Tab-separated table of C-alpha atoms in Angstrom:
chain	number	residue	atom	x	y	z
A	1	UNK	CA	-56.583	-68.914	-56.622
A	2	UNK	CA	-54.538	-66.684	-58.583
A	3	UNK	CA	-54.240	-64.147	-56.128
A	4	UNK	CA	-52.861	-67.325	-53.295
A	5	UNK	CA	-50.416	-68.053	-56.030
A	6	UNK	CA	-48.778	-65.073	-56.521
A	7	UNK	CA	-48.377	-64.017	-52.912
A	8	UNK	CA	-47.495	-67.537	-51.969
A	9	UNK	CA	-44.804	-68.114	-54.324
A	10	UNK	CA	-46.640	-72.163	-53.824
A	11	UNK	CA	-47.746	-74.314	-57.190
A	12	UNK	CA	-51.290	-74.678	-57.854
A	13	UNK	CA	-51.388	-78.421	-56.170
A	14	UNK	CA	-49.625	-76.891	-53.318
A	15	UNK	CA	-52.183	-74.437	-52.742
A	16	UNK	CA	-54.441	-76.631	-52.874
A	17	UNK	CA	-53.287	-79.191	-50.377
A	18	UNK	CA	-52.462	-76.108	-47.990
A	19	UNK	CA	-56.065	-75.239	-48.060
A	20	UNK	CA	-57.378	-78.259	-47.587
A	21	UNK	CA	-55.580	-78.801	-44.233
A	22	UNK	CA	-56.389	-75.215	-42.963
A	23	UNK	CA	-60.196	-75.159	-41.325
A	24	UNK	CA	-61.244	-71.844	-42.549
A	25	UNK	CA	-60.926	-72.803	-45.608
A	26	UNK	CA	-61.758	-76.296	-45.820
A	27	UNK	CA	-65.305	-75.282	-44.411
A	28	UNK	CA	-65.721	-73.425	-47.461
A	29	UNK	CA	-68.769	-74.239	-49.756
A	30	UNK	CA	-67.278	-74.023	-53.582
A	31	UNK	CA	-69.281	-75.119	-56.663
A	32	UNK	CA	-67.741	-76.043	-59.693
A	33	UNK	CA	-66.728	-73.640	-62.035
A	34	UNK	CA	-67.232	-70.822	-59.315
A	35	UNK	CA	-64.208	-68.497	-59.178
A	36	UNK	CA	-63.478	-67.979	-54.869
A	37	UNK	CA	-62.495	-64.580	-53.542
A	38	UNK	CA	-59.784	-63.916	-50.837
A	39	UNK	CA	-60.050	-60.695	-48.732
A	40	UNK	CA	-56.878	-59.552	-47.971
A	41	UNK	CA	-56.545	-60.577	-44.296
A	42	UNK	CA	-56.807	-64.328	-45.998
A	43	UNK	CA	-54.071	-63.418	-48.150
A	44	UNK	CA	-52.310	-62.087	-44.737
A	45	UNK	CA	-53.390	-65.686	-43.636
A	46	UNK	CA	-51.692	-67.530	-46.489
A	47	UNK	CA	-48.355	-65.902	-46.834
A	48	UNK	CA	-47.708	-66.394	-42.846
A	49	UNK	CA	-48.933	-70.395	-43.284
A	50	UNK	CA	-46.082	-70.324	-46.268
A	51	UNK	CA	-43.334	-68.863	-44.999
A	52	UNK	CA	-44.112	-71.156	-41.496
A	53	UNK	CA	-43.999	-74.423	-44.068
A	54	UNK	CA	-40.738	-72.808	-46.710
A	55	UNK	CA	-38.751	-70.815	-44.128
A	56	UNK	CA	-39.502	-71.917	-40.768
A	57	UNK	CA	-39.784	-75.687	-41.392
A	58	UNK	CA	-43.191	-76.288	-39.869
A	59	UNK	CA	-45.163	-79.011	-40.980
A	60	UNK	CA	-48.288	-78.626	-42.857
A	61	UNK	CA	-50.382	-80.434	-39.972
A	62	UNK	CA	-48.746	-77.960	-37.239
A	63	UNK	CA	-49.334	-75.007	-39.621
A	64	UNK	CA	-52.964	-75.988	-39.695
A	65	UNK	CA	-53.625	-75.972	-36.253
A	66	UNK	CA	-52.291	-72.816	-36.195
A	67	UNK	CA	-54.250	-71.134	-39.298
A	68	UNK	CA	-57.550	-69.762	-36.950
A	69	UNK	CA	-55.725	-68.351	-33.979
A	70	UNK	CA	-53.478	-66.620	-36.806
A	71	UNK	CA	-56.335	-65.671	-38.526
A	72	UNK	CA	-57.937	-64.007	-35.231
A	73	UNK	CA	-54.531	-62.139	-34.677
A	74	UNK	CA	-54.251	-60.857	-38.152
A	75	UNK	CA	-57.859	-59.961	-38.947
A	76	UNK	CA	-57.653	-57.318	-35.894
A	77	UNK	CA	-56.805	-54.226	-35.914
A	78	UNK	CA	-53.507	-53.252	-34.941
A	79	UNK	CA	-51.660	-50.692	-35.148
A	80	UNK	CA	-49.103	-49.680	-37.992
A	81	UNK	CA	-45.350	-50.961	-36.609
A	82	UNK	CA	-42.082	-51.621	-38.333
A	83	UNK	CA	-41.454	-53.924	-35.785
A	84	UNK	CA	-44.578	-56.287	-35.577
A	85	UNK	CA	-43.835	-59.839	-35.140
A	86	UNK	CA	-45.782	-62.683	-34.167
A	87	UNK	CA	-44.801	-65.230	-31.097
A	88	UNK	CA	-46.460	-68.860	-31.993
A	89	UNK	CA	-46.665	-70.881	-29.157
A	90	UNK	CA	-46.900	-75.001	-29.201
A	91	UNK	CA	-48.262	-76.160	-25.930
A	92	UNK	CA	-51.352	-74.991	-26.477
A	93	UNK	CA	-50.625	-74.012	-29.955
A	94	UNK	CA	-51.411	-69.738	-29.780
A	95	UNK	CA	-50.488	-66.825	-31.185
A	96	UNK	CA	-50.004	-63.471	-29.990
A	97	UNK	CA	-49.272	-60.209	-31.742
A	98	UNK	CA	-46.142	-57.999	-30.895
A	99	UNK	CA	-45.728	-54.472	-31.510
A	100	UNK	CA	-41.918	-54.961	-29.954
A	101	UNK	CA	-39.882	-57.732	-29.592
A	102	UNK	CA	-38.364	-58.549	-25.776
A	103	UNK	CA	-39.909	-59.986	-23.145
A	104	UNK	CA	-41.726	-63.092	-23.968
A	105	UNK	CA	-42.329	-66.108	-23.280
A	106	UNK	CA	-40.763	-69.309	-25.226
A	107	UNK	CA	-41.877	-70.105	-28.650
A	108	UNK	CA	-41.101	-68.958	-32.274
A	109	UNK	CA	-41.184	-65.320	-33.268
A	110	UNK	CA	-41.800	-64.176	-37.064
A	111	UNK	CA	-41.515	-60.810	-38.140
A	112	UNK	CA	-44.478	-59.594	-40.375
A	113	UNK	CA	-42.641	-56.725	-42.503
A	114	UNK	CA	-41.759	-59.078	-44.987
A	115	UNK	CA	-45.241	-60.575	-45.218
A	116	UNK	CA	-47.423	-57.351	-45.136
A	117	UNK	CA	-44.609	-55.839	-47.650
A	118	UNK	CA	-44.837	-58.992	-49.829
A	119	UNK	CA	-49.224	-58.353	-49.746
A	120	UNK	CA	-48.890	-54.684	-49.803
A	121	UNK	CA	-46.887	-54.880	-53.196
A	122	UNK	CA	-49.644	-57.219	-54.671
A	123	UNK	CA	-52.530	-54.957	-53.898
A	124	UNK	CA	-51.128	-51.946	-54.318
A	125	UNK	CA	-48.270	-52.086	-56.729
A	126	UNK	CA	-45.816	-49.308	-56.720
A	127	UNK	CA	-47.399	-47.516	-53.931
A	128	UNK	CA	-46.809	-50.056	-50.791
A	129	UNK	CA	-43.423	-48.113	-50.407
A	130	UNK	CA	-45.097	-44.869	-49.648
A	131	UNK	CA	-47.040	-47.000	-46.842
A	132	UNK	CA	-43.980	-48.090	-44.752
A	133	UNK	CA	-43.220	-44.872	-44.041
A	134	UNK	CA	-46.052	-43.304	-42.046
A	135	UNK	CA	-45.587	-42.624	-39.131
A	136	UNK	CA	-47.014	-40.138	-36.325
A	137	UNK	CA	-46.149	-36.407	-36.639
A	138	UNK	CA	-46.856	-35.275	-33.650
A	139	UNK	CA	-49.264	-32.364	-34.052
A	140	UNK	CA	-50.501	-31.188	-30.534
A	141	UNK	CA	-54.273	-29.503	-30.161
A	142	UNK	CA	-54.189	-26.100	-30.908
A	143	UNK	CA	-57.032	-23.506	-30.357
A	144	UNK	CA	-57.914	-21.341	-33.662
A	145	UNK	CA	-58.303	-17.469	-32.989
A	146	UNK	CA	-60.479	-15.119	-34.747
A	147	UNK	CA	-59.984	-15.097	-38.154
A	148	UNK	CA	-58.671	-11.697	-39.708
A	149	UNK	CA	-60.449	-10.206	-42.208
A	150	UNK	CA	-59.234	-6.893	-43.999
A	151	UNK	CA	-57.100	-7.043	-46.520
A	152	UNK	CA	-53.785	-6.282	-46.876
A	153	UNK	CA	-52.740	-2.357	-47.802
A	154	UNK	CA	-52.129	-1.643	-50.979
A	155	UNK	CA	-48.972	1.146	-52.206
A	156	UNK	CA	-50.530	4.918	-52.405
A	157	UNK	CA	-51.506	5.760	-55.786
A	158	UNK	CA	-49.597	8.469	-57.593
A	159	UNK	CA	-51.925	11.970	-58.116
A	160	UNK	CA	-53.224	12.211	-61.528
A	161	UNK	CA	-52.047	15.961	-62.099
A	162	UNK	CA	-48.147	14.683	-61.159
A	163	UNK	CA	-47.953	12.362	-63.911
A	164	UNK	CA	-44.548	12.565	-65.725
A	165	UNK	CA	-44.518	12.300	-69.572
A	166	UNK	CA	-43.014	9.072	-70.777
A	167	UNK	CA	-39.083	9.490	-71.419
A	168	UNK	CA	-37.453	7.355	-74.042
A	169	UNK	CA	-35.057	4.363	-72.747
A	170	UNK	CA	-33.059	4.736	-75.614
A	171	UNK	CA	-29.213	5.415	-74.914
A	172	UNK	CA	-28.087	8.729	-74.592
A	173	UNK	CA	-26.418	8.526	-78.185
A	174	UNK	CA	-28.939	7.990	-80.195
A	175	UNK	CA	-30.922	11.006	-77.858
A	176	UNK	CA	-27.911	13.136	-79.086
A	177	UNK	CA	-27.676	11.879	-82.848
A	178	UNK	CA	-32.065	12.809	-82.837
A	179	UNK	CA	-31.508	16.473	-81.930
């Protein structure tokens, strides 16, 4: 429940009454004393079904009947967009995932950056940042040719029999000064 709590931003009673109104999890067998586990697609779940009942002004009843056709859309896979939004529809109540806003059909759109930001810094503190900004780099097939295998040439090595004796680096003073 802890896990809910934090990415809800709800009080424990509030959780609690949201959960009981949503199917999925009201079909839940719990025992006493038995701590529950969320995957984090439920935790995708729960933050959209709060921000449709804090920011959107949905009623708990309507957010219910939308909690399994959200949870179909957001268990998917999708693919990774800036953009994503979903478009909840009333008559039939239905959802449908957007990778880009524009031409739809009537009913309220929510954009899910904040809410996979707001999950993505709970499971993965400090590195959901680097995760926003992947994107395709555009590498094309590319065929691989033989690979090369001498090694580079090394300088010619000075003849033994030219070898110069070692000269001093001292300045030419002190040469002077030692003769």
């Amino acid at each position: 429940m802890a896990d809910l709590l934090a990415v809800s931003g709800y009080t424990r009673d509030q959780m609690r009454g949201l959960l009981d109104a949503m199917p999925v999890f009201a079909r839940r067998n719990t025992a006493a004393r038995i701590a529950k586990t969320y995957s984090a697609q439920e935790l995708l779940l729960v933050r959209t079904c709060t921000q449709l009942e804090t920011r959107y002004g949905l009623q708990r009843g309507t957010v219910a009947n939308f909690s399994d056709p959200l949870r179909s859309v957001l268990i998917g896979p999708r693919p990774v967009s800036k953009t994503a939004s979903l478009l909840l529809s009333f008559d039939p109540a239905d959802v449908h995932y957007l990778e880009a806003t524009g031409g739809f059909e009537e009913g309220l759109l929510v954009p899910l950056a904040p809410i996979f930001q707001v999950v993505d810094d709970y499971l993965l503190p400090g590195t959901a940042q680097l995760n926003w900004h992947q994107h395709n780099l555009g590498f094309v097939p590319q065929t691989v040719d033989s690979v090369v295998t001498s090694a580079p040439a090394s300088p010619p090595a000075a003849p033994a029999s030219s070898a110069k004796p070692a000269t001093s680096h001292a300045p030419a003073s002190r040469k002077r000064r030692a003769q």
